[in-house]
Amino acid sequence: MCGIIGYVGGRDVPSVLLGGLWRLEYRGYDSSGIAVISNSELVVRKVPGKLSELEELIKRKHVSGTIGIGHTRWATHGLPQENNTHPLVDCNEEIALVVNGIIENYLALKDELEAKGHIFRSLTDSEVIVHLIEENRSRGLAEAVKLAVKKLTGNFAFAVISINDRNKLVCARHDAPLICCYNSKEAAVASDISGVISIFDEVIYIPNDSIVVLQKGKCIITNFQGRTIKAPVHQVTIDVQDIDKGRFPHFMLKEIYEQPKVLHSIVSERIAGDGIRLGSELGISDAELKKVSRIVIQACGTSWHAGLIGKYIIEKFARIHTEVDISSEFRYRDAVFDSDTLVMAISQSGETADTIAGLREAKVKFLKALSLVNVLQSSIHRESDGIIEIMAGPEIGVASTKAYTAEIVNLHFLALYLGLLRGFVSRADLAEHLAALEELPGQVEQVIKLDSEIREIAKIFCNSRDFLFLGRGLNYATALEGALKLKEISYINATGYAAGEMKHGPIAMIDNKMPIVCVNPRTSVYEKMLNNIQEAVARKGIPISIVTRGDRRTRGISAYSVSIPECHECVSPVLSVIPLQLLAYHIATLKGLDVDRPRNLAKSVTVE
Ligand code: F6R
């Protein structure tokens, strides 16, 4: 979950590395550092804390050179303190290394290396790599890396430089993302395109289990056995502006506000005349889809919440038994499948370690895997039989917002597509749903206009210690997602619950200080939810309700309410979640918290 970058070329190396690290910072931000080869000497600058502190340090103690590597860390092994901060160096301070991943056998390797006299300075698992490379340094950097990777188990992507091979950036990847770029004047490597976006317009997604030697005008890729591999060059399609905050104070707010635009492009892309187009990379024929008897969705966090909505709508429209599993449970569950089971991973990043492992579990069992993925060419994209592109555009804010609503809308299209194929959705049903989906972006825009109203509610509750979020049916997932958004960026204890379950335990928590966010748009479970709100009111809880415009009954029993437009039940989770995203955002900013860098988190969870 760390961000890595390396550069060789004529630009100011520390500036290139820092620029890249700023854009990779979402991957981890508890410490950072760079190493540059300057006049045949390896110079390392690193600091625990924010990237701005590294920037300050580099301003104070400038270093110049033509090759360097950089790192922004999300700590797994060892506290975020200077000795554990990357770049890590070998005993003689001639080789520097930056790593993203986990080395599972590091303790055994460390014992071996210490017995040979290597001195370890950090508590990280990664440091073994630089000492393994040091062991074979006389054979040249590329060969030493090749010998080192053979000894590693776990997942990793790393870049290394050495004063004895000072024009080369050598990198390796196994089950962790890495890209590289090069032209006649310069070359770079990074965890993802955002690290190098301002410099290159072509990119190579480094194939798994390969080693890359990068120089100006040269890029040699070999597999771990040493055989040369050809990897396609892709055009960089994202723009610097896509990963810039623009006029917004935070990425999270920018991404909340982008939702009408994102949903509009998805709806325009997916509606083809009076039918549905799921994209050119579906990878599974209609005949195969017709045969599917069971769908297992597996995902983590917010994407898992989208999966819960997927289950409701796939079962409703396509009458296919659908299960939703948390990937970290699914991968170890030894689930029962039959040959007509379709496994679906849902992932914004496409790099979530548990979700990738779940996908591989399915492949080992020869099941078809169709994934919903936002980042193209990510591991989940490459390893699935087919994908539906989420089309949310780059999501930088650590708290997922636009990817969530985009996932729901894509699942809606998939459910309708399957329903049509299997004869459970008529042309008239389809027309009704497509009309609801076409109307959705405009309705989302109307909800976003309630921003200042929601901020006023946030002011009242920003010092609350606990929150309860309740919902039913499709909006049970909305309650879970609202609670997750609040706790991850405001650190307030927030519990999401199916409202009907409340009386089986959580009702005991309710007192006259407890804000209870009640998601009750007009749906088939409206009356049931209304009863649950009454039960909360009878225990003196403070309901803050999400209601359909004109709903006087829910408003009447709520202390505060936010009205969303009248809509089809199936799109209600999209409209209901927007006020909850904004509520979480405002509560966190009113508390003075950094919503784009919540403590202990990182955007892309590439470790188990
Ligand atoms: C919460 C959040 C996480 C992610 C989860 C899965 O706001 O962002 O819960 O949803 O880590 O990530 P992806 O979708 O990238 O697999």
Coordinates of C-alpha atoms and ligand atoms in Angstrom, one line a residue:
M1 CA 0.0 0.0 0.0
C2 CA 3.0 2.2 -0.4
G3 CA 3.8 4.4 -3.4
I4 CA 7.0 3.9 -5.2
I5 CA 8.7 5.9 -7.9
G6 CA 12.1 6.0 -9.7
Y7 CA 13.5 8.3 -12.4
V8 CA 16.5 8.5 -14.6
G9 CA 17.0 11.4 -16.9
G10 CA 18.0 15.1 -17.3
R11 CA 15.3 16.8 -15.1
D12 CA 15.8 17.8 -11.5
V13 CA 15.5 14.4 -10.0
P14 CA 14.3 15.3 -6.5
S15 CA 11.6 17.5 -8.0
V16 CA 10.4 14.7 -10.3
L17 CA 10.4 12.2 -7.4
L18 CA 8.5 14.6 -5.1
G19 CA 6.0 15.5 -7.8
G20 CA 5.3 11.8 -8.3
L21 CA 5.1 11.1 -4.6
W22 CA 2.5 13.9 -4.1
R23 CA 0.3 12.1 -6.7
L24 CA 1.0 8.6 -5.2
E25 CA 0.5 9.9 -1.6
Y26 CA -3.0 8.4 -1.5
R27 CA -1.3 5.0 -1.3
G28 CA 0.2 5.7 2.1
Y29 CA 1.3 8.8 3.9
D30 CA 3.0 8.0 7.2
S31 CA 6.6 8.6 6.1
S32 CA 8.5 9.3 2.9
G33 CA 11.9 9.5 1.4
I34 CA 14.1 9.7 -1.6
A35 CA 17.6 8.4 -2.6
V36 CA 19.6 10.1 -5.4
I37 CA 23.0 9.2 -6.8
S38 CA 24.9 12.4 -6.6
N39 CA 28.5 12.6 -7.8
S40 CA 29.0 8.8 -7.3
E41 CA 27.5 9.0 -3.8
L42 CA 24.2 7.7 -2.6
V43 CA 22.3 10.5 -0.8
V44 CA 19.2 9.6 1.2
R45 CA 16.6 12.1 2.5
K46 CA 13.8 10.7 4.6
V47 CA 11.4 11.7 7.3
P48 CA 8.5 10.2 9.3
G49 CA 5.3 12.2 8.9
K50 CA 3.7 14.1 6.0
L51 CA 5.2 14.4 2.6
S52 CA 5.3 18.2 3.1
E53 CA 8.0 17.5 5.7
L54 CA 10.1 15.7 3.1
E55 CA 9.6 18.6 0.8
E56 CA 10.9 21.0 3.5
L57 CA 13.9 18.7 4.2
I58 CA 14.8 18.6 0.5
K59 CA 14.5 22.4 0.2
R60 CA 16.9 22.8 3.2
K61 CA 19.3 20.1 2.0
H62 CA 19.1 20.0 -1.7
V63 CA 20.6 17.2 -3.7
S64 CA 21.2 16.9 -7.4
G65 CA 21.8 13.9 -9.7
T66 CA 20.5 12.1 -12.7
I67 CA 18.9 9.0 -11.1
G68 CA 16.8 8.5 -8.0
I69 CA 14.0 6.6 -6.3
G70 CA 11.3 7.7 -3.9
H71 CA 8.7 6.2 -1.5
T72 CA 5.6 7.1 0.4
R73 CA 4.8 4.6 3.1
W74 CA 1.9 2.9 4.8
A75 CA 3.5 1.1 7.6
T76 CA 3.1 -2.7 8.0
H77 CA 6.2 -3.8 9.7
G78 CA 7.8 -1.3 12.1
L79 CA 6.5 2.1 13.3
P80 CA 6.6 5.1 11.0
Q81 CA 9.9 6.4 12.2
E82 CA 13.1 7.3 10.3
N83 CA 14.9 3.9 10.4
N84 CA 11.9 2.2 9.0
T85 CA 11.3 4.8 6.3
H86 CA 12.3 3.9 2.7
P87 CA 14.6 4.1 0.8
L88 CA 16.4 1.3 2.6
V89 CA 20.1 0.8 2.0
D90 CA 22.6 -2.0 2.2
C91 CA 25.4 -2.3 4.7
N92 CA 27.8 -0.2 2.6
E93 CA 25.2 2.4 1.7
E94 CA 25.8 1.8 -2.0
I95 CA 22.4 0.3 -3.0
A96 CA 19.0 1.9 -2.2
L97 CA 15.6 0.3 -2.4
V98 CA 11.9 1.2 -2.3
V99 CA 9.3 -1.5 -1.9
N100 CA 5.5 -1.9 -1.9
G101 CA 4.3 -5.2 -0.6
I102 CA 5.0 -7.8 2.1
I103 CA 7.8 -10.3 2.3
E104 CA 6.3 -13.2 4.1
N105 CA 9.6 -15.1 4.7
Y106 CA 11.6 -12.1 5.9
L107 CA 12.4 -13.5 9.3
A108 CA 14.1 -16.6 8.0
L109 CA 16.0 -14.6 5.3
K110 CA 17.0 -12.0 8.0
D111 CA 18.4 -14.8 10.2
E112 CA 20.4 -16.1 7.2
L113 CA 21.7 -12.7 6.2
E114 CA 22.6 -11.7 9.8
A115 CA 24.5 -14.9 10.1
K116 CA 26.5 -13.8 7.1
G117 CA 27.3 -10.5 8.8
H118 CA 24.6 -8.1 7.3
I119 CA 23.6 -5.3 9.6
F120 CA 19.9 -4.5 9.6
R121 CA 18.8 -0.9 10.5
S122 CA 15.0 -1.2 10.3
L123 CA 12.3 -3.4 11.5
T124 CA 10.8 -3.6 8.1
D125 CA 10.2 -6.9 6.2
S126 CA 11.5 -5.2 3.0
E127 CA 15.1 -4.6 4.2
V128 CA 16.0 -8.2 3.5
I129 CA 15.7 -7.5 -0.2
V130 CA 18.5 -4.9 -0.3
H131 CA 20.8 -7.2 1.6
L132 CA 20.0 -10.1 -0.7
I133 CA 20.9 -7.8 -3.6
E134 CA 24.1 -6.8 -1.8
E135 CA 25.1 -10.4 -1.5
N136 CA 25.4 -10.7 -5.3
R137 CA 26.4 -7.1 -6.1
S138 CA 29.6 -8.3 -7.9
R139 CA 27.3 -9.9 -10.6
G140 CA 25.8 -6.5 -11.6
L141 CA 22.5 -5.0 -10.3
A142 CA 20.1 -6.7 -12.7
E143 CA 21.6 -10.2 -12.0
A144 CA 21.6 -9.5 -8.3
V145 CA 17.9 -8.6 -8.4
K146 CA 17.2 -11.8 -10.4
L147 CA 18.8 -13.9 -7.7
A148 CA 17.1 -12.0 -4.9
V149 CA 13.5 -12.4 -6.2
K150 CA 14.0 -16.2 -6.3
K151 CA 14.3 -16.2 -2.5
L152 CA 11.3 -14.0 -1.8
T153 CA 7.8 -15.2 -0.9
G154 CA 4.9 -12.7 -0.5
N155 CA 3.9 -9.9 -2.8
F156 CA 6.1 -7.1 -3.9
A157 CA 7.0 -4.3 -6.3
F158 CA 10.3 -2.6 -5.9
A159 CA 12.8 -0.3 -7.5
V160 CA 16.5 -0.3 -6.8
I161 CA 19.6 1.9 -7.7
S162 CA 23.3 1.3 -7.0
I163 CA 26.3 3.5 -7.2
N164 CA 28.1 0.7 -9.1
D165 CA 25.5 0.6 -11.8
R166 CA 24.6 4.3 -11.8
N167 CA 22.6 4.7 -15.1
K168 CA 20.2 1.9 -14.4
L169 CA 16.9 1.7 -12.6
V170 CA 16.1 -2.0 -11.8
C171 CA 12.7 -3.0 -10.7
A172 CA 10.7 -6.2 -10.1
R173 CA 7.1 -7.1 -9.4
H174 CA 5.3 -10.1 -8.1
D175 CA 1.6 -9.6 -7.3
A176 CA 1.9 -5.8 -6.7
P177 CA 1.3 -3.1 -9.3
L178 CA 4.1 -1.4 -11.2
I179 CA 4.3 0.6 -14.4
C180 CA 7.2 2.0 -16.4
C181 CA 7.7 4.6 -19.1
Y182 CA 10.7 5.6 -21.2
N183 CA 11.9 7.6 -24.2
S184 CA 15.2 8.5 -25.6
K185 CA 15.9 11.1 -22.9
E186 CA 14.5 9.6 -19.7
A187 CA 12.8 6.7 -18.0
A188 CA 10.7 6.2 -14.9
V189 CA 8.9 3.5 -12.9
A190 CA 6.0 4.0 -10.5
S191 CA 3.2 2.2 -8.6
D192 CA 0.7 3.7 -11.0
I193 CA 0.4 6.1 -13.9
S194 CA -0.3 9.1 -11.6
G195 CA 3.3 9.0 -10.5
V196 CA 4.6 9.9 -13.9
I197 CA 1.6 11.5 -15.6
S198 CA 3.1 14.9 -16.1
I199 CA 6.2 13.6 -17.9
F200 CA 5.2 10.6 -20.2
D201 CA 2.3 10.0 -22.5
E202 CA 3.0 6.3 -23.0
V203 CA 3.1 3.6 -20.4
I204 CA 3.9 -0.1 -20.0
Y205 CA 2.1 -2.1 -17.4
I206 CA 4.9 -4.3 -16.2
P207 CA 3.9 -8.0 -16.5
N208 CA 3.6 -9.9 -13.2
D209 CA 6.8 -11.9 -12.2
S210 CA 9.2 -9.8 -14.2
I211 CA 12.3 -7.7 -13.8
V212 CA 12.8 -4.5 -15.7
V213 CA 16.0 -2.7 -16.4
L214 CA 15.4 0.9 -17.3
Q215 CA 17.8 3.3 -18.9
K216 CA 17.3 6.4 -21.1
G217 CA 15.9 5.1 -24.4
K218 CA 16.0 1.5 -23.1
C219 CA 13.6 -0.9 -21.3
I220 CA 14.4 -4.6 -21.0
I221 CA 11.9 -6.8 -19.4
T222 CA 12.6 -10.4 -18.5
N223 CA 10.7 -12.9 -16.5
F224 CA 12.1 -14.3 -13.2
Q225 CA 13.8 -17.1 -15.2
G226 CA 15.6 -14.5 -17.4
R227 CA 13.6 -14.9 -20.6
T228 CA 13.0 -11.6 -22.5
I229 CA 9.3 -10.5 -22.5
K230 CA 7.6 -8.1 -24.8
A231 CA 4.9 -5.9 -23.1
P232 CA 2.5 -3.7 -25.0
V233 CA 2.9 0.1 -24.8
H234 CA -0.4 1.9 -23.9
Q235 CA -1.3 5.5 -24.4
V236 CA -1.8 7.4 -21.2
T237 CA -5.5 8.4 -21.2
I238 CA -5.8 10.2 -17.9
D239 CA -5.1 13.9 -17.7
V240 CA -3.3 15.8 -15.0
Q241 CA -6.6 17.7 -14.3
D242 CA -8.3 14.4 -13.5
I243 CA -6.0 13.9 -10.6
D244 CA -6.0 17.5 -9.5
K245 CA -8.2 18.9 -6.7
G246 CA -9.1 21.9 -8.9
R247 CA -11.2 24.5 -7.0
F248 CA -12.1 22.0 -4.2
P249 CA -10.4 21.9 -0.8
H250 CA -10.3 18.1 -0.8
F251 CA -10.4 15.3 -3.3
M252 CA -13.3 13.8 -1.4
L253 CA -15.5 16.8 -2.0
K254 CA -14.4 17.1 -5.6
E255 CA -15.3 13.5 -6.2
I256 CA -18.7 13.8 -4.4
Y257 CA -19.5 16.7 -6.8
E258 CA -18.3 14.8 -9.8
Q259 CA -21.0 12.2 -9.4
P260 CA -23.6 13.7 -11.7
K261 CA -21.0 13.8 -14.5
V262 CA -19.7 10.3 -13.8
L263 CA -23.2 8.8 -13.7
H264 CA -24.2 10.7 -16.9
S265 CA -21.3 9.1 -18.8
I266 CA -22.1 5.7 -17.5
V267 CA -25.8 5.9 -18.4
S268 CA -24.9 7.3 -21.9
E269 CA -22.4 4.5 -22.5
R270 CA -24.5 1.7 -21.2
I271 CA -27.8 2.5 -22.9
A272 CA -27.7 1.5 -26.6
G273 CA -30.9 2.3 -28.3
D274 CA -33.5 0.3 -26.4
G275 CA -31.0 -2.2 -25.1
I276 CA -27.9 -2.4 -22.9
R277 CA -24.3 -2.3 -23.7
L278 CA -22.0 -3.7 -21.0
G279 CA -18.8 -2.9 -22.9
S280 CA -16.4 -4.7 -25.2
E281 CA -14.5 -6.5 -22.5
L282 CA -17.4 -8.6 -21.0
G283 CA -15.5 -11.7 -22.0
I284 CA -18.4 -14.0 -21.4
S285 CA -20.9 -14.8 -24.1
D286 CA -24.7 -14.4 -23.7
A287 CA -25.0 -18.2 -24.0
E288 CA -22.7 -18.6 -21.0
L289 CA -24.5 -15.9 -19.0
K290 CA -27.8 -17.6 -19.7
K291 CA -26.5 -20.8 -18.1
V292 CA -25.3 -19.1 -14.9
S293 CA -27.2 -20.6 -11.9
R294 CA -25.4 -18.8 -9.1
I295 CA -23.4 -15.6 -8.7
V296 CA -20.9 -15.1 -5.9
I297 CA -19.9 -11.4 -5.5
Q298 CA -16.7 -10.8 -3.5
A299 CA -15.3 -7.4 -2.5
C300 CA -14.1 -5.3 0.4
G301 CA -15.3 -2.2 2.2
T302 CA -17.3 0.2 0.1
S303 CA -17.2 -2.2 -2.9
W304 CA -18.7 -4.9 -0.7
H305 CA -21.5 -2.5 0.1
A306 CA -22.2 -2.0 -3.6
G307 CA -22.2 -5.8 -3.9
L308 CA -25.0 -6.1 -1.3
I309 CA -27.1 -3.8 -3.5
G310 CA -26.0 -6.0 -6.5
K311 CA -27.4 -9.1 -4.8
Y312 CA -30.8 -7.4 -4.3
I313 CA -31.2 -6.3 -7.8
I314 CA -29.7 -9.3 -9.6
E315 CA -32.0 -11.6 -7.7
K316 CA -34.9 -9.3 -8.4
F317 CA -34.4 -8.8 -12.1
A318 CA -32.6 -12.0 -13.2
R319 CA -33.8 -14.4 -10.6
I320 CA -30.2 -15.8 -10.1
H321 CA -29.3 -16.8 -6.6
T322 CA -26.6 -14.3 -5.6
E323 CA -24.3 -14.4 -2.6
V324 CA -22.1 -11.5 -1.4
D325 CA -18.9 -12.3 0.5
I326 CA -16.2 -10.1 2.1
S327 CA -13.1 -11.1 0.1
S328 CA -11.0 -11.8 3.2
E329 CA -13.6 -14.3 4.3
F330 CA -14.3 -15.7 0.9
R331 CA -10.7 -16.6 0.1
Y332 CA -10.4 -18.9 3.1
R333 CA -14.0 -20.2 3.3
D334 CA -13.7 -23.2 0.9
A335 CA -17.0 -22.2 -0.6
V336 CA -19.2 -24.7 -2.5
F337 CA -19.5 -24.0 -6.2
D338 CA -20.9 -25.7 -9.2
S339 CA -19.6 -25.3 -12.7
D340 CA -22.4 -22.7 -13.5
T341 CA -21.3 -20.4 -10.8
L342 CA -20.1 -17.0 -11.9
V343 CA -17.7 -15.2 -9.5
M344 CA -17.7 -11.4 -9.5
A345 CA -15.0 -9.2 -7.9
I346 CA -15.9 -5.6 -7.4
S347 CA -13.0 -3.2 -7.0
Q348 CA -12.3 0.4 -7.6
S349 CA -8.5 0.0 -7.5
G350 CA -8.4 -3.5 -9.0
E351 CA -5.4 -4.1 -6.7
T352 CA -7.1 -5.0 -3.4
A353 CA -5.0 -8.0 -2.2
D354 CA -7.9 -10.0 -0.7
T355 CA -10.1 -9.4 -3.7
I356 CA -7.4 -10.5 -6.0
A357 CA -6.9 -13.6 -3.9
G358 CA -10.7 -14.3 -4.0
L359 CA -10.5 -14.0 -7.8
R360 CA -7.6 -16.5 -8.0
E361 CA -9.5 -18.9 -5.8
A362 CA -12.3 -18.9 -8.4
K363 CA -9.8 -19.4 -11.2
V364 CA -8.2 -22.3 -9.5
K365 CA -11.7 -23.9 -9.4
F366 CA -12.1 -23.2 -13.1
L367 CA -15.0 -20.8 -12.5
K368 CA -15.7 -17.9 -14.8
A369 CA -14.9 -14.5 -13.3
L370 CA -16.5 -11.3 -14.4
S371 CA -15.3 -8.3 -12.5
L372 CA -16.4 -4.7 -12.0
V373 CA -13.2 -2.7 -12.0
N374 CA -12.4 1.0 -12.2
V375 CA -8.7 1.0 -12.8
L376 CA -8.0 -0.5 -16.2
Q377 CA -5.0 -2.8 -16.6
S378 CA -5.0 -3.4 -12.9
S379 CA -4.4 -6.9 -11.6
I380 CA -8.2 -7.7 -11.3
H381 CA -8.7 -6.4 -14.9
R382 CA -6.0 -8.6 -16.2
E383 CA -6.8 -11.7 -14.3
S384 CA -10.6 -11.8 -14.9
D385 CA -12.2 -13.5 -17.8
G386 CA -14.1 -10.3 -18.5
I387 CA -14.8 -6.9 -16.9
I388 CA -17.4 -4.2 -16.7
E389 CA -15.6 -0.9 -16.5
I390 CA -16.9 1.1 -13.5
M391 CA -16.1 4.3 -15.4
A392 CA -15.8 6.6 -12.3
G393 CA -12.5 8.1 -13.5
P394 CA -9.5 8.4 -11.1
E395 CA -10.6 8.3 -7.5
I396 CA -7.9 9.8 -5.3
G397 CA -9.9 10.6 -2.0
V398 CA -9.2 7.8 0.4
A399 CA -12.9 7.6 1.2
S400 CA -14.6 6.1 -1.8
T401 CA -17.6 8.1 -3.1
K402 CA -18.0 8.3 -6.8
A403 CA -16.7 4.8 -7.4
Y404 CA -19.5 3.5 -5.0
T405 CA -22.4 5.1 -6.9
A406 CA -20.8 4.2 -10.2
E407 CA -20.5 0.6 -9.1
I408 CA -24.2 0.5 -8.1
V409 CA -25.3 1.9 -11.5
N410 CA -23.2 -0.6 -13.4
L411 CA -24.7 -3.4 -11.3
H412 CA -28.1 -2.1 -12.1
F413 CA -27.3 -2.4 -15.8
L414 CA -25.8 -5.9 -15.4
A415 CA -28.9 -7.0 -13.5
L416 CA -31.2 -5.7 -16.2
Y417 CA -29.0 -7.3 -18.9
L418 CA -29.2 -10.7 -17.2
G419 CA -32.9 -10.3 -16.6
L420 CA -33.5 -9.6 -20.3
L421 CA -31.4 -12.6 -21.3
R422 CA -33.3 -14.9 -19.0
G423 CA -36.7 -13.5 -19.9
F424 CA -37.5 -12.1 -16.5
V425 CA -37.4 -8.4 -17.6
S426 CA -39.9 -7.4 -20.2
R427 CA -39.3 -4.6 -22.7
A428 CA -41.7 -2.4 -20.8
D429 CA -39.8 -3.1 -17.5
L430 CA -36.6 -2.2 -19.2
A431 CA -37.9 1.0 -20.6
E432 CA -39.1 2.0 -17.1
H433 CA -35.7 1.3 -15.6
L434 CA -33.7 3.0 -18.3
A435 CA -35.9 6.1 -17.8
A436 CA -35.1 6.0 -14.1
L437 CA -31.4 5.7 -14.8
E438 CA -31.5 8.5 -17.3
E439 CA -33.1 10.7 -14.8
L440 CA -30.6 9.8 -12.1
P441 CA -27.6 12.2 -12.8
G442 CA -29.9 15.2 -12.7
Q443 CA -31.4 14.0 -9.5
V444 CA -28.0 13.5 -7.9
E445 CA -27.2 17.1 -8.9
Q446 CA -30.3 18.2 -7.0
V447 CA -29.2 16.3 -3.9
I448 CA -25.7 17.8 -4.0
K449 CA -27.3 21.3 -4.0
L450 CA -28.4 20.5 -0.4
D451 CA -24.7 20.6 0.6
S452 CA -25.0 23.7 2.9
E453 CA -28.2 22.4 4.5
I454 CA -26.3 19.1 5.3
R455 CA -23.4 21.2 6.7
E456 CA -25.8 22.8 9.2
I457 CA -26.8 19.4 10.4
A458 CA -23.1 18.4 10.6
K459 CA -22.5 21.4 12.8
I460 CA -25.0 20.2 15.3
F461 CA -23.6 16.7 15.5
C462 CA -19.9 17.0 14.9
N463 CA -19.1 16.5 18.6
S464 CA -21.3 13.4 19.0
R465 CA -19.4 10.4 20.3
D466 CA -21.5 7.7 18.6
F467 CA -23.8 7.4 15.6
L468 CA -26.2 4.7 14.5
F469 CA -27.2 4.3 10.8
L470 CA -30.3 2.4 10.0
G471 CA -31.8 1.2 6.7
R472 CA -33.7 -1.6 5.2
G473 CA -33.8 -3.5 1.9
L474 CA -31.7 -1.9 -0.7
N475 CA -30.9 0.9 1.7
Y476 CA -29.5 -1.4 4.4
A477 CA -26.2 -1.1 2.4
T478 CA -26.7 2.7 2.4
A479 CA -26.7 2.6 6.2
L480 CA -23.6 0.5 6.2
E481 CA -21.9 2.8 3.8
G482 CA -23.0 6.0 5.6
A483 CA -21.5 4.6 8.9
L484 CA -18.3 3.5 7.1
K485 CA -17.8 7.0 5.6
L486 CA -18.3 8.7 8.9
K487 CA -16.0 6.4 10.9
E488 CA -13.2 6.3 8.4
I489 CA -12.8 10.1 8.1
S490 CA -14.1 11.5 11.4
Y491 CA -13.1 8.6 13.8
I492 CA -16.6 8.7 15.4
N493 CA -17.9 5.4 16.4
A494 CA -20.6 4.7 13.8
T495 CA -22.6 1.5 13.5
G496 CA -24.6 0.6 10.4
Y497 CA -27.5 -1.8 11.0
A498 CA -30.4 -3.4 9.2
A499 CA -33.3 -1.5 10.9
G500 CA -35.3 -4.6 11.5
E501 CA -32.3 -6.1 13.5
M502 CA -32.2 -3.1 15.8
K503 CA -34.4 -4.6 18.5
H504 CA -32.2 -7.7 18.6
G505 CA -29.5 -5.8 20.4
P506 CA -28.4 -2.4 19.2
I507 CA -31.5 -0.7 20.5
A508 CA -29.9 -0.9 23.9
M509 CA -27.4 1.8 22.8
I510 CA -30.1 4.4 22.1
D511 CA -30.4 7.3 24.5
N512 CA -31.2 11.0 24.2
K513 CA -27.7 11.7 23.0
M514 CA -27.6 9.2 20.1
P515 CA -28.0 10.6 16.6
I516 CA -29.6 7.9 14.4
V517 CA -29.4 8.4 10.7
C518 CA -32.5 6.7 9.2
V519 CA -32.5 6.0 5.5
N520 CA -36.1 6.0 4.5
P521 CA -36.8 7.0 0.9
R522 CA -40.2 5.8 -0.4
T523 CA -39.6 2.2 -1.2
S524 CA -41.3 -1.1 -0.6
V525 CA -40.1 -1.2 3.0
Y526 CA -41.1 2.4 3.7
E527 CA -43.7 1.5 6.3
K528 CA -41.5 -1.0 8.1
M529 CA -38.7 1.5 8.3
L530 CA -41.2 4.1 9.7
N531 CA -42.0 1.7 12.5
N532 CA -38.3 1.3 13.3
I533 CA -37.9 5.1 13.4
Q534 CA -40.8 5.2 15.9
E535 CA -39.1 2.6 18.0
A536 CA -35.9 4.7 18.1
V537 CA -38.0 7.9 18.9
A538 CA -39.7 6.0 21.8
R539 CA -36.2 5.5 23.3
K540 CA -35.4 9.2 22.9
G541 CA -32.9 8.7 20.0
I542 CA -32.4 11.7 17.7
P543 CA -33.5 10.7 14.1
I544 CA -31.8 12.4 11.2
S545 CA -33.8 11.0 8.3
I546 CA -33.2 10.8 4.5
V547 CA -36.7 11.0 3.1
T548 CA -38.4 11.4 -0.3
R549 CA -39.4 15.0 -1.0
G550 CA -43.0 15.5 0.3
D551 CA -42.8 12.7 2.9
R552 CA -44.4 14.4 5.9
R553 CA -44.7 11.3 8.0
T554 CA -41.0 10.5 8.3
R555 CA -40.2 14.2 8.5
G556 CA -42.8 14.5 11.3
I557 CA -41.1 12.1 13.6
S558 CA -37.6 13.1 12.8
A559 CA -35.5 15.7 14.5
Y560 CA -33.8 16.6 11.2
S561 CA -34.3 15.5 7.7
V562 CA -32.9 15.7 4.2
S563 CA -35.2 15.3 1.2
I564 CA -34.1 13.5 -2.0
P565 CA -36.2 13.6 -5.2
E566 CA -38.9 11.0 -5.8
C567 CA -37.2 8.1 -7.6
H568 CA -37.5 4.5 -8.6
E569 CA -36.7 2.2 -5.6
C570 CA -33.8 0.6 -7.4
V571 CA -31.9 3.9 -7.8
S572 CA -32.7 5.1 -4.2
P573 CA -29.4 3.8 -2.8
V574 CA -27.6 6.2 -5.1
L575 CA -29.6 9.3 -4.1
S576 CA -29.7 8.4 -0.4
V577 CA -26.0 7.9 0.0
I578 CA -25.1 11.4 -1.3
P579 CA -26.3 13.2 1.9
L580 CA -24.4 10.7 4.0
Q581 CA -21.2 11.3 2.1
L582 CA -21.6 15.0 2.6
L583 CA -22.5 14.6 6.3
A584 CA -19.4 12.6 6.9
Y585 CA -17.3 15.1 4.9
H586 CA -18.6 18.1 6.8
I587 CA -18.4 16.4 10.3
A588 CA -14.7 15.5 9.6
T589 CA -13.7 18.9 8.3
L590 CA -15.6 20.7 11.2
K591 CA -13.5 18.6 13.5
G592 CA -10.4 19.8 11.7
L593 CA -9.5 16.4 10.3
D594 CA -7.7 15.8 7.0
V595 CA -10.4 13.9 5.1
D596 CA -8.1 13.0 2.2
R597 CA -5.5 11.4 4.5
P598 CA -7.4 9.7 7.3
R599 CA -5.2 8.2 10.0
N600 CA -4.1 4.6 9.6
L601 CA -5.6 4.3 6.1
A602 CA -4.5 4.2 2.5
K603 CA -6.4 4.2 -0.7
S604 CA -5.3 1.0 -2.1
V605 CA -5.1 -2.0 0.2
T606 CA -2.5 -4.2 -1.5
V607 CA -1.7 -6.2 1.6
E608 CA -3.7 -8.9 3.1
Ligands
F6R1 C1 -13.9 3.1 2.0 C2 -13.0 2.5 1.0 C3 -12.6 1.1 1.2 C4 -12.5 0.4 -0.2 C5 -12.0 -1.0 0.0 C6 -12.0 -1.8 -1.3 O1 -14.2 4.4 1.7 O2 -12.6 3.1 0.1 O3 -13.4 0.4 2.1 O4 -13.8 0.3 -0.7 O5 -10.7 -1.0 0.5 O6 -11.2 -1.1 -2.3 P1 -11.4 -1.5 -3.8 O7 -12.7 -1.1 -4.3 O8 -10.3 -0.6 -4.5 O9 -11.1 -2.9 -4.0

